[in-house]
Amino acid sequence: MSGPASGSGLRGEAAGRDILALMTELFPICRSITGAGFRETLGILKRRVPLEVREVPSGTRVFDWTVPKEWNIRDAYVRGPGGGKVIDFARSNLHVVSYSVPVRRTMPLAELKAHLRTLPDHPDWIPYRTSYYREDWGFCLSHRDLLALEDGDYEVVIDSTLADGSLTYGELFLEGRTGDEILISAHACHPSLANDNLSGVGLAAALAGSLAGARRSYSYRFLFIPGTIGAITWLALNEDRVGRIKAGLVLTGLGDAGRLTYKRSRRGDAVIDRAAAHVLGQASPPGRVLAFSPYGYDERQYCSPGFDLPVGRLSRTPFAEYPEYHTSADNLDFVSARALGDSFDKTREILDILEQDETFVNLSPKGEPQLGKRGLYAEAGAEEMALLWVLNLSDGGHSLLDIAERSGLGFEAVRKAADKLAGAKLLARRAAKGAAG
Amino acid sequence: MSGPASGSGLRGEAAGRDILALMTELFPICRSITGAGFRETLGILKRRVPLEVREVPSGTRVFDWTVPKEWNIRDAYVRGPGGGKVIDFARSNLHVVSYSVPVRRTMPLAELKAHLRTLPDHPDWIPYRTSYYREDWGFCLSHRDLLALEDGDYEVVIDSTLADGSLTYGELFLEGRTGDEILISAHACHPSLANDNLSGVGLAAALAGSLAGARRSYSYRFLFIPGTIGAITWLALNEDRVGRIKAGLVLTGLGDAGRLTYKRSRRGDAVIDRAAAHVLGQASPPGRVLAFSPYGYDERQYCSPGFDLPVGRLSRTPFAEYPEYHTSADNLDFVSARALGDSFDKTREILDILEQDETFVNLSPKGEPQLGKRGLYAEAGAEEMALLWVLNLSDGGHSLLDIAERSGLGFEAVRKAADKLAGAKLLARRAAKGAAG
Amino acid sequence: MSGPASGSGLRGEAAGRDILALMTELFPICRSITGAGFRETLGILKRRVPLEVREVPSGTRVFDWTVPKEWNIRDAYVRGPGGGKVIDFARSNLHVVSYSVPVRRTMPLAELKAHLRTLPDHPDWIPYRTSYYREDWGFCLSHRDLLALEDGDYEVVIDSTLADGSLTYGELFLEGRTGDEILISAHACHPSLANDNLSGVGLAAALAGSLAGARRSYSYRFLFIPGTIGAITWLALNEDRVGRIKAGLVLTGLGDAGRLTYKRSRRGDAVIDRAAAHVLGQASPPGRVLAFSPYGYDERQYCSPGFDLPVGRLSRTPFAEYPEYHTSADNLDFVSARALGDSFDKTREILDILEQDETFVNLSPKGEPQLGKRGLYAEAGAEEMALLWVLNLSDGGHSLLDIAERSGLGFEAVRKAADKLAGAKLLARRAAKGAAG
């Protein structure tokens, strides 16, 4: 059994500033589900955490899917009848529909328009769009810019390649005292979008740094992967290993100003679900806990019925609830160090519960033991209550998390009471922690 | 396994008009728990659906009860001191207490009054009263008419007979592909009352007509019976057969303007309970679902502890909640084709769930299958959600109804998604449907 | 199986007056967890109920505790610079901190003040304080009196003894037809405080008197004990016997004007919990039911994990919710015969359920039996409902309490219906009552 995973140190807004600095460095890169941008991103992450970079060749079968061709882009623009660039990839990598095939043609406005995407309700924002898994091309621009386009011929250039190559992802394994694993997964395939999902990437990296220096009962596996195909690819290549995963979190959308939101795993009451619900329930203001649904991020894959892993998702505002989602308005101004720091702290609290939950047995179970003669009698009400709850429920059938849930006390208070009582020889540890899931 | 029971056709208000026409034809007949009026009613029904008419002799022991003598009435009136008929059965068959013994006497008003029943709170309405199982006689009239009666001698005539004969009921069996039965029961023993229960009789007849032409997995047994004694008699004569009943509905009070109300079976969570709760929960406005109680209509008998059949009751406004219940105000103006049609549709929807519920197994359960390459990727949110829910929960442990309940989607949307996925070879049917109850 | 425990008679406010008279007699005595005051109290109780007085020598090991020295006090006062007694034990036994060691010294006000306890928020009340398990001394007084003390030398006298002796408690056993026991426990260690806990002591004594004359299925064990150490001592001396305890109540705080409050046992759904919740739920206004927590009175000991007895606590206002708690304001004016009588009645109702709960089997389970021919057909709705519910649920798997809970009817109505039906040979008793806990 472990004590608290004390880690490398930063907490709260200081941790948030650290994450934000990393996000700022990563923001300009044009990422997609494959290609140079993804590799460049992993290269920057590797300077902070010792992750392994994996390459999976295009064409590899992964369950029902096939690893796609690799997409790379060097330049793209649309030059108008007046000769100037009316859309320019150099100004924002959101301007090009991700996975656009190469184009070099001149066409009238009417033909071009069929390939243009805008957001009429938010006329100043550029949408983020993709054409994975179907060969197409397109540009995204603000609706205001669209309206300004004049009739005439446009020169359309997308200098991209879509060719055999590989899918790239990053994996970091921190070995713990047991073979039981906790999976932390962040999709890293979006270009210049901050909350979705540089926030999850940055938080995962900070978490890895923090846990690397901590005592760990669990082993931790961090995945920095392209969404959907990356999770499916990892599962396909590691099918024999997923049984070790006792808990997991998909990290995404953790920098906005909203309250924290936890989405339960398909199982609904796995230890990760209970720990997250406890931490969010004790938070001020309390976070939200949503039931599982098969829509969302990579929890869809981890919770597919053939795996049914105990993996939930931690976010702040769910993606469907903020209009900036998948637009140029999801930029570095949309996130804050304060929110990122709070997300970091709560993630650590959730993982600390997994690390520290265990079951004790009251060694003086007949009547209450006399706390006064041991100097354990506390004046403060909450502290005495924690001692009494731990003594009362430590019958071998209740873990500290069970006690925290039933008593309404915070896990940390319960844990401290158990430590005091164990120190006074009133409690014994029951056995090594069992499987968490 | 079956597809939808498509049936003979009419739905909604058109079906309601059809039911109302039948009710209008049946309305004038003086029915009771036995006798010519019940037989005449079955005769009319038989012109629409091929029911069998059963006759059970008076005196037959049926569990704790005995089939009563048969009651028939030809005429009844009270002639006042002035010589005119002050109460006349020819004007309304509610005027005579049902099962009144023959009377032919002259008596003073004071003596007569002990046999008169009125509703002081609704002075224009005639109550409906019975004297089953105790030999008595009486008249029902409006309170206004009672107050107008003058002192003097009254000639009282009830030209009825109460003699050995038989209890009559109608039974219709539609054989399905399996021996599992669904019971549809409507009491048909009330005289000129529309909602209670010509509405249930008419709806059951329309349902039988509709199901006769449909593909049916279940067999259907329709009972048109006198209340209480009819259900007990049928149970006593068919005790060896009730084990086949996997679901059932008592149909009554289905034409008034109120919302639909489902009363659960004694079991509370039988498939019929879940299907009805689902349909009423999805309706707009949603219907009400009541817990079982041992008071009410013939569900009392089907849900007695010696049978405990999975039989619930479908009504609109429960009988205790509308003042017109068991009065002359429960007439053809109290019901509408619109309400009857809605009741018909919802009953079909409930039965369609029973017919169509089955369990699939996801053949590509590891990660999500790639819907796009199969042309299954839907833009519309709800349709995509249905595909994802069916894939995610089709692990062999969840039927389509389970999936509808957990997802909050309508059963039909879930069913359609399953059909699409099965068509794309992504789902396999697990096995024949098990017992429903 | 038993009929109702009819007992000796008084109910309601008359019972409350009887209890209040006993409390009035006991009020002036200076009780503590040991000593002459406790013995005198038991002597008075013994004139009403034939309890046994037990003496347990100081120094006896009882689980984690040791029976303390016996404390006795003859006099105590503080004489001020002016020569008058400014604090005098003769005026209120709350003035001396219970278990104060002997003192006979003169000291300046500043030194004395460290030993004075007051309630600044309630300046006219004297607090009640103890120094069990640590050798100390002190006086309690009103804050107003404290403020009036002048500088100068004070003569402090506490004429007490703290010496080997014994812990005293009272035990009364009423043998029933079965060996299954119900435990009634009241702490009797507080000096002149009325609600806490002469109310519990008085109610327990009245209950013992009432049950002594009643037919009893259960045996009843009454404990009049010092709080905490008394319960632990009894458990330690009777460890081989606690398995017989099928239900129990800690009685305390039963005379104030608040609503009744039941605190569940650690098990949460023991029969005593269900019976108490039923009685309080049916009361008008309904009482409150609290979840178990390991803080409070002697339920802490009975519900310690090594015993986990089905013992709940019945009170009116919980101690933490009234400011008079543990002050001189908890006097005989704070309690009323009306509240005490109501507490008595409800306690009897709870115990009556334990005595009378049993499981019947419907002997005519197929369809409803014909109540009319047996004269059981009731006009009154509630009475008919009780008959129907008992018939419907008496399938061998539901006790009368189960039926009361599911139907929402009162236990007594359900019990009466069962008696009627059993009298009509429609129900048979299933077997002897099983274990209650």
mmCIF file of C-alpha atoms in Angstrom, chain B residues 50-318:
data_model
loop_
_atom_site.group_PDB
_atom_site.id
_atom_site.type_symbol
_atom_site.label_atom_id
_atom_site.label_comp_id
_atom_site.label_asym_id
_atom_site.label_seq_id
_atom_site.Cartn_x
_atom_site.Cartn_y
_atom_site.Cartn_z
ATOM 1 C CA PRO B 50 -64.722 -14.045 -35.010
ATOM 2 C CA LEU B 51 -65.134 -14.475 -31.264
ATOM 3 C CA GLU B 52 -66.481 -17.605 -29.613
ATOM 4 C CA VAL B 53 -69.447 -17.204 -27.306
ATOM 5 C CA ARG B 54 -69.126 -19.270 -24.119
ATOM 6 C CA GLU B 55 -72.001 -20.143 -21.797
ATOM 7 C CA VAL B 56 -71.290 -21.279 -18.217
ATOM 8 C CA PRO B 57 -74.317 -22.659 -16.327
ATOM 9 C CA SER B 58 -75.616 -20.955 -13.216
ATOM 10 C CA GLY B 59 -74.401 -22.776 -10.150
ATOM 11 C CA THR B 60 -71.008 -23.691 -11.564
ATOM 12 C CA ARG B 61 -68.381 -23.405 -8.822
ATOM 13 C CA VAL B 62 -65.549 -21.119 -9.840
ATOM 14 C CA PHE B 63 -62.958 -21.012 -7.057
ATOM 15 C CA ASP B 64 -64.586 -19.275 -4.079
ATOM 16 C CA TRP B 65 -67.553 -18.104 -6.171
ATOM 17 C CA THR B 66 -70.627 -19.587 -7.840
ATOM 18 C CA VAL B 67 -71.885 -18.555 -11.259
ATOM 19 C CA PRO B 68 -75.079 -16.632 -10.403
ATOM 20 C CA LYS B 69 -78.554 -16.979 -11.764
ATOM 21 C CA GLU B 70 -79.211 -15.301 -15.064
ATOM 22 C CA TRP B 71 -80.978 -11.961 -14.971
ATOM 23 C CA ASN B 72 -83.264 -10.696 -17.692
ATOM 24 C CA ILE B 73 -85.513 -7.704 -17.776
ATOM 25 C CA ARG B 74 -88.289 -6.765 -20.173
ATOM 26 C CA ASP B 75 -89.815 -3.655 -18.650
ATOM 27 C CA ALA B 76 -89.884 -1.612 -15.468
ATOM 28 C CA TYR B 77 -91.608 1.555 -14.347
ATOM 29 C CA VAL B 78 -93.055 3.434 -11.433
ATOM 30 C CA ARG B 79 -96.493 4.958 -11.987
ATOM 31 C CA GLY B 80 -97.372 7.896 -9.741
ATOM 32 C CA PRO B 81 -100.589 8.924 -7.986
ATOM 33 C CA GLY B 82 -101.437 10.959 -11.055
ATOM 34 C CA GLY B 83 -101.335 7.921 -13.285
ATOM 35 C CA GLY B 84 -98.263 8.795 -15.307
ATOM 36 C CA LYS B 85 -94.962 6.883 -15.354
ATOM 37 C CA VAL B 86 -92.587 8.877 -13.125
ATOM 38 C CA ILE B 87 -89.710 6.439 -13.736
ATOM 39 C CA ASP B 88 -89.505 4.446 -16.945
ATOM 40 C CA PHE B 89 -86.910 1.828 -17.874
ATOM 41 C CA ALA B 90 -87.788 2.489 -21.493
ATOM 42 C CA ARG B 91 -86.224 5.931 -21.201
ATOM 43 C CA SER B 92 -82.947 4.776 -19.628
ATOM 44 C CA ASN B 93 -81.818 1.341 -18.622
ATOM 45 C CA LEU B 94 -79.894 2.939 -15.746
ATOM 46 C CA HIS B 95 -83.257 3.557 -14.032
ATOM 47 C CA VAL B 96 -83.376 -0.027 -12.732
ATOM 48 C CA VAL B 97 -80.873 -1.324 -10.216
ATOM 49 C CA SER B 98 -79.163 -4.103 -12.123
ATOM 50 C CA TYR B 99 -80.181 -7.592 -10.926
ATOM 51 C CA SER B 100 -83.391 -6.278 -9.349
ATOM 52 C CA VAL B 101 -85.794 -9.116 -8.524
ATOM 53 C CA PRO B 102 -89.304 -8.941 -10.044
ATOM 54 C CA VAL B 103 -91.730 -6.565 -8.320
ATOM 55 C CA ARG B 104 -95.368 -5.775 -9.005
ATOM 56 C CA ARG B 105 -96.830 -3.845 -6.084
ATOM 57 C CA THR B 106 -98.408 -0.624 -5.023
ATOM 58 C CA MET B 107 -96.848 1.211 -2.109
ATOM 59 C CA PRO B 108 -96.789 4.631 -0.508
ATOM 60 C CA LEU B 109 -93.999 7.055 -1.390
ATOM 61 C CA ALA B 110 -92.238 6.545 1.950
ATOM 62 C CA GLU B 111 -91.841 2.828 1.305
ATOM 63 C CA LEU B 112 -90.800 3.391 -2.300
ATOM 64 C CA LYS B 113 -88.127 5.897 -1.290
ATOM 65 C CA ALA B 114 -86.128 3.233 0.507
ATOM 66 C CA HIS B 115 -85.573 1.708 -2.955
ATOM 67 C CA LEU B 116 -84.628 4.898 -4.783
ATOM 68 C CA ARG B 117 -81.049 5.962 -5.477
ATOM 69 C CA THR B 118 -80.015 9.483 -6.518
ATOM 70 C CA LEU B 119 -76.952 11.736 -6.629
ATOM 71 C CA PRO B 120 -77.751 14.894 -4.639
ATOM 72 C CA ASP B 121 -74.455 16.494 -5.708
ATOM 73 C CA HIS B 122 -75.316 16.016 -9.384
ATOM 74 C CA PRO B 123 -79.078 16.514 -9.367
ATOM 75 C CA ASP B 124 -79.550 15.936 -13.114
ATOM 76 C CA TRP B 125 -77.628 12.689 -13.348
ATOM 77 C CA ILE B 126 -78.979 9.175 -12.896
ATOM 78 C CA PRO B 127 -76.649 6.907 -10.924
ATOM 79 C CA TYR B 128 -75.769 3.376 -12.022
ATOM 80 C CA ARG B 129 -76.273 0.808 -9.269
ATOM 81 C CA THR B 130 -76.320 -2.977 -8.976
ATOM 82 C CA SER B 131 -77.497 -5.603 -6.499
ATOM 83 C CA TYR B 132 -75.435 -8.566 -7.653
ATOM 84 C CA TYR B 133 -75.112 -11.370 -5.106
ATOM 85 C CA ARG B 134 -77.964 -10.161 -2.859
ATOM 86 C CA GLU B 135 -81.620 -10.327 -3.837
ATOM 87 C CA ASP B 136 -83.003 -6.796 -3.804
ATOM 88 C CA TRP B 137 -84.611 -4.317 -6.102
ATOM 89 C CA GLY B 138 -84.424 -0.594 -6.687
ATOM 90 C CA PHE B 139 -84.666 2.323 -9.049
ATOM 91 C CA CYS B 140 -82.164 5.044 -9.866
ATOM 92 C CA LEU B 141 -83.268 8.510 -10.883
ATOM 93 C CA SER B 142 -82.116 12.083 -10.944
ATOM 94 C CA HIS B 143 -82.270 13.868 -7.635
ATOM 95 C CA ARG B 144 -84.367 16.575 -9.295
ATOM 96 C CA ASP B 145 -86.996 13.978 -10.253
ATOM 97 C CA LEU B 146 -86.942 12.521 -6.739
ATOM 98 C CA LEU B 147 -87.723 15.919 -5.232
ATOM 99 C CA ALA B 148 -90.715 16.259 -7.562
ATOM 100 C CA LEU B 149 -92.399 13.090 -6.324
ATOM 101 C CA GLU B 150 -95.659 13.793 -4.470
ATOM 102 C CA ASP B 151 -97.122 11.849 -1.585
ATOM 103 C CA GLY B 152 -99.471 9.074 -2.536
ATOM 104 C CA ASP B 153 -99.496 5.507 -3.744
ATOM 105 C CA TYR B 154 -97.111 4.338 -6.452
ATOM 106 C CA GLU B 155 -97.426 1.332 -8.709
ATOM 107 C CA VAL B 156 -94.061 -0.369 -8.935
ATOM 108 C CA VAL B 157 -93.385 -2.829 -11.742
ATOM 109 C CA ILE B 158 -90.144 -4.622 -12.486
ATOM 110 C CA ASP B 159 -90.774 -7.274 -15.108
ATOM 111 C CA SER B 160 -87.520 -9.189 -14.611
ATOM 112 C CA THR B 161 -86.502 -12.779 -14.109
ATOM 113 C CA LEU B 162 -83.673 -14.128 -11.975
ATOM 114 C CA ALA B 163 -83.405 -17.802 -12.759
ATOM 115 C CA ASP B 164 -80.994 -20.567 -13.614
ATOM 116 C CA GLY B 165 -79.426 -19.941 -16.954
ATOM 117 C CA SER B 166 -75.845 -19.125 -17.747
ATOM 118 C CA LEU B 167 -73.067 -16.612 -17.634
ATOM 119 C CA THR B 168 -72.045 -15.600 -21.126
ATOM 120 C CA TYR B 169 -68.721 -14.308 -22.326
ATOM 121 C CA GLY B 170 -66.850 -13.862 -25.569
ATOM 122 C CA GLU B 171 -63.393 -15.187 -26.291
ATOM 123 C CA LEU B 172 -61.225 -14.676 -29.326
ATOM 124 C CA PHE B 173 -57.905 -16.392 -29.863
ATOM 125 C CA LEU B 174 -55.447 -15.214 -32.498
ATOM 126 C CA GLU B 175 -52.692 -17.753 -32.828
ATOM 127 C CA GLY B 176 -49.144 -16.460 -33.135
ATOM 128 C CA ARG B 177 -45.889 -18.122 -34.010
ATOM 129 C CA THR B 178 -45.225 -19.036 -30.399
ATOM 130 C CA GLY B 179 -47.418 -20.484 -27.675
ATOM 131 C CA ASP B 180 -46.803 -17.442 -25.500
ATOM 132 C CA GLU B 181 -49.996 -15.477 -25.034
ATOM 133 C CA ILE B 182 -50.958 -11.879 -24.495
ATOM 134 C CA LEU B 183 -54.272 -11.413 -22.715
ATOM 135 C CA ILE B 184 -56.550 -8.494 -23.543
ATOM 136 C CA SER B 185 -59.491 -8.245 -21.187
ATOM 137 C CA ALA B 186 -62.474 -5.865 -21.276
ATOM 138 C CA HIS B 187 -65.484 -5.995 -19.018
ATOM 139 C CA ALA B 188 -68.685 -5.720 -21.035
ATOM 140 C CA CYS B 189 -71.318 -5.933 -18.303
ATOM 141 C CA HIS B 190 -72.294 -2.284 -17.940
ATOM 142 C CA PRO B 191 -75.500 -0.977 -19.547
ATOM 143 C CA SER B 192 -75.640 2.440 -21.218
ATOM 144 C CA LEU B 193 -72.292 3.750 -20.018
ATOM 145 C CA ALA B 194 -69.805 4.853 -22.632
ATOM 146 C CA ASN B 195 -66.392 5.250 -21.081
ATOM 147 C CA ASP B 196 -66.904 2.447 -18.574
ATOM 148 C CA ASN B 197 -66.705 0.311 -20.516
ATOM 149 C CA LEU B 198 -67.885 0.431 -24.104
ATOM 150 C CA SER B 199 -64.606 2.253 -24.716
ATOM 151 C CA GLY B 200 -62.617 -0.782 -23.577
ATOM 152 C CA VAL B 201 -64.897 -3.185 -25.441
ATOM 153 C CA GLY B 202 -64.664 -1.133 -28.629
ATOM 154 C CA LEU B 203 -60.931 -0.690 -28.396
ATOM 155 C CA ALA B 204 -60.406 -4.404 -27.782
ATOM 156 C CA ALA B 205 -62.549 -5.249 -30.810
ATOM 157 C CA ALA B 206 -60.657 -2.797 -33.006
ATOM 158 C CA LEU B 207 -57.378 -4.179 -31.702
ATOM 159 C CA ALA B 208 -58.446 -7.722 -32.503
ATOM 160 C CA GLY B 209 -59.353 -6.639 -36.014
ATOM 161 C CA SER B 210 -56.059 -4.891 -36.416
ATOM 162 C CA LEU B 211 -53.923 -7.717 -35.041
ATOM 163 C CA ALA B 212 -55.784 -10.388 -37.012
ATOM 164 C CA GLY B 213 -54.046 -9.192 -40.151
ATOM 165 C CA ALA B 214 -50.627 -8.635 -38.622
ATOM 166 C CA ARG B 215 -47.590 -10.869 -38.294
ATOM 167 C CA ARG B 216 -47.642 -12.023 -34.711
ATOM 168 C CA SER B 217 -44.977 -13.594 -32.603
ATOM 169 C CA TYR B 218 -47.324 -13.836 -29.639
ATOM 170 C CA SER B 219 -50.748 -15.407 -29.614
ATOM 171 C CA TYR B 220 -53.483 -13.047 -28.436
ATOM 172 C CA ARG B 221 -56.462 -13.935 -26.291
ATOM 173 C CA PHE B 222 -59.278 -11.396 -26.088
ATOM 174 C CA LEU B 223 -61.887 -11.672 -23.348
ATOM 175 C CA PHE B 224 -65.201 -9.792 -23.384
ATOM 176 C CA ILE B 225 -66.491 -10.700 -19.950
ATOM 177 C CA PRO B 226 -68.649 -9.577 -17.090
ATOM 178 C CA GLY B 227 -66.529 -7.835 -14.438
ATOM 179 C CA THR B 228 -65.175 -9.849 -11.479
ATOM 180 C CA ILE B 229 -67.259 -13.029 -11.916
ATOM 181 C CA GLY B 230 -66.295 -13.219 -15.580
ATOM 182 C CA ALA B 231 -62.577 -12.985 -14.893
ATOM 183 C CA ILE B 232 -62.845 -15.469 -12.038
ATOM 184 C CA THR B 233 -64.879 -17.842 -14.211
ATOM 185 C CA TRP B 234 -62.401 -17.667 -17.074
ATOM 186 C CA LEU B 235 -59.466 -18.240 -14.716
ATOM 187 C CA ALA B 236 -61.227 -21.203 -13.114
ATOM 188 C CA LEU B 237 -62.016 -22.818 -16.473
ATOM 189 C CA ASN B 238 -58.564 -22.155 -17.909
ATOM 190 C CA GLU B 239 -56.320 -22.667 -14.915
ATOM 191 C CA ASP B 240 -54.044 -25.049 -16.818
ATOM 192 C CA ARG B 241 -53.507 -22.451 -19.503
ATOM 193 C CA VAL B 242 -52.669 -19.283 -17.611
ATOM 194 C CA GLY B 243 -48.964 -20.136 -17.527
ATOM 195 C CA ARG B 244 -48.823 -19.240 -21.197
ATOM 196 C CA ILE B 245 -49.828 -15.649 -20.472
ATOM 197 C CA LYS B 246 -46.666 -13.579 -20.696
ATOM 198 C CA ALA B 247 -48.341 -10.179 -20.631
ATOM 199 C CA GLY B 248 -51.778 -8.687 -20.476
ATOM 200 C CA LEU B 249 -53.842 -5.543 -20.376
ATOM 201 C CA VAL B 250 -57.180 -4.770 -18.833
ATOM 202 C CA LEU B 251 -58.737 -2.135 -21.094
ATOM 203 C CA THR B 252 -61.203 0.298 -19.562
ATOM 204 C CA GLY B 253 -62.052 3.985 -19.540
ATOM 205 C CA LEU B 254 -60.212 4.821 -22.737
ATOM 206 C CA GLY B 255 -62.409 7.473 -24.334
ATOM 207 C CA ASP B 256 -62.400 10.447 -21.970
ATOM 208 C CA ALA B 257 -60.340 13.596 -22.444
ATOM 209 C CA GLY B 258 -57.750 12.846 -19.759
ATOM 210 C CA ARG B 259 -54.180 11.675 -20.162
ATOM 211 C CA LEU B 260 -53.418 7.985 -20.431
ATOM 212 C CA THR B 261 -52.812 6.159 -17.163
ATOM 213 C CA TYR B 262 -51.141 2.797 -16.794
ATOM 214 C CA LYS B 263 -51.471 0.817 -13.590
ATOM 215 C CA ARG B 264 -48.649 -1.644 -13.099
ATOM 216 C CA SER B 265 -49.168 -5.333 -12.559
ATOM 217 C CA ARG B 266 -48.563 -6.755 -9.100
ATOM 218 C CA ARG B 267 -45.064 -7.705 -10.232
ATOM 219 C CA GLY B 268 -44.350 -4.093 -11.029
ATOM 220 C CA ASP B 269 -41.549 -4.668 -13.520
ATOM 221 C CA ALA B 270 -42.940 -7.210 -15.945
ATOM 222 C CA VAL B 271 -42.222 -6.553 -19.603
ATOM 223 C CA ILE B 272 -45.757 -5.226 -20.068
ATOM 224 C CA ASP B 273 -45.114 -2.766 -17.229
ATOM 225 C CA ARG B 274 -41.866 -1.622 -18.764
ATOM 226 C CA ALA B 275 -43.306 -1.363 -22.280
ATOM 227 C CA ALA B 276 -46.326 0.615 -21.104
ATOM 228 C CA ALA B 277 -44.196 2.906 -18.930
ATOM 229 C CA HIS B 278 -41.914 3.503 -21.893
ATOM 230 C CA VAL B 279 -44.730 4.360 -24.308
ATOM 231 C CA LEU B 280 -46.481 6.615 -21.803
ATOM 232 C CA GLY B 281 -43.200 8.242 -20.813
ATOM 233 C CA GLN B 282 -42.426 9.058 -24.452
ATOM 234 C CA ALA B 283 -45.952 10.338 -25.152
ATOM 235 C CA SER B 284 -46.618 14.045 -25.360
ATOM 236 C CA PRO B 285 -47.896 14.969 -22.855
ATOM 237 C CA PRO B 286 -46.536 11.980 -20.949
ATOM 238 C CA GLY B 287 -49.038 9.619 -19.391
ATOM 239 C CA ARG B 288 -49.116 8.583 -15.751
ATOM 240 C CA VAL B 289 -47.885 5.289 -14.367
ATOM 241 C CA LEU B 290 -49.431 4.085 -11.114
ATOM 242 C CA ALA B 291 -48.175 1.430 -8.749
ATOM 243 C CA PHE B 292 -50.255 -1.693 -8.407
ATOM 244 C CA SER B 293 -52.992 -1.729 -5.811
ATOM 245 C CA PRO B 294 -55.485 -4.531 -5.238
ATOM 246 C CA TYR B 295 -58.490 -2.319 -5.959
ATOM 247 C CA GLY B 296 -59.859 -1.574 -9.403
ATOM 248 C CA TYR B 297 -61.047 -3.720 -12.316
ATOM 249 C CA ASP B 298 -60.276 -7.284 -13.335
ATOM 250 C CA GLU B 299 -56.534 -6.841 -12.811
ATOM 251 C CA ARG B 300 -57.567 -7.649 -9.230
ATOM 252 C CA GLN B 301 -58.312 -11.191 -10.318
ATOM 253 C CA TYR B 302 -55.439 -11.689 -12.755
ATOM 254 C CA CYS B 303 -53.038 -10.308 -10.144
ATOM 255 C CA SER B 304 -54.437 -12.323 -7.228
ATOM 256 C CA PRO B 305 -51.550 -14.084 -5.471
ATOM 257 C CA GLY B 306 -52.516 -17.529 -6.756
ATOM 258 C CA PHE B 307 -51.951 -16.310 -10.337
ATOM 259 C CA ASP B 308 -49.820 -13.154 -10.125
ATOM 260 C CA LEU B 309 -50.081 -12.699 -13.876
ATOM 261 C CA PRO B 310 -48.170 -9.888 -15.581
ATOM 262 C CA VAL B 311 -51.371 -8.005 -16.390
ATOM 263 C CA GLY B 312 -51.614 -4.248 -16.050
ATOM 264 C CA ARG B 313 -54.451 -1.838 -16.726
ATOM 265 C CA LEU B 314 -54.642 0.869 -19.327
ATOM 266 C CA SER B 315 -57.100 3.732 -18.875
ATOM 267 C CA ARG B 316 -57.233 7.435 -19.387
ATOM 268 C CA THR B 317 -58.593 9.189 -16.257
ATOM 269 C CA PRO B 318 -58.825 6.611 -13.442
#
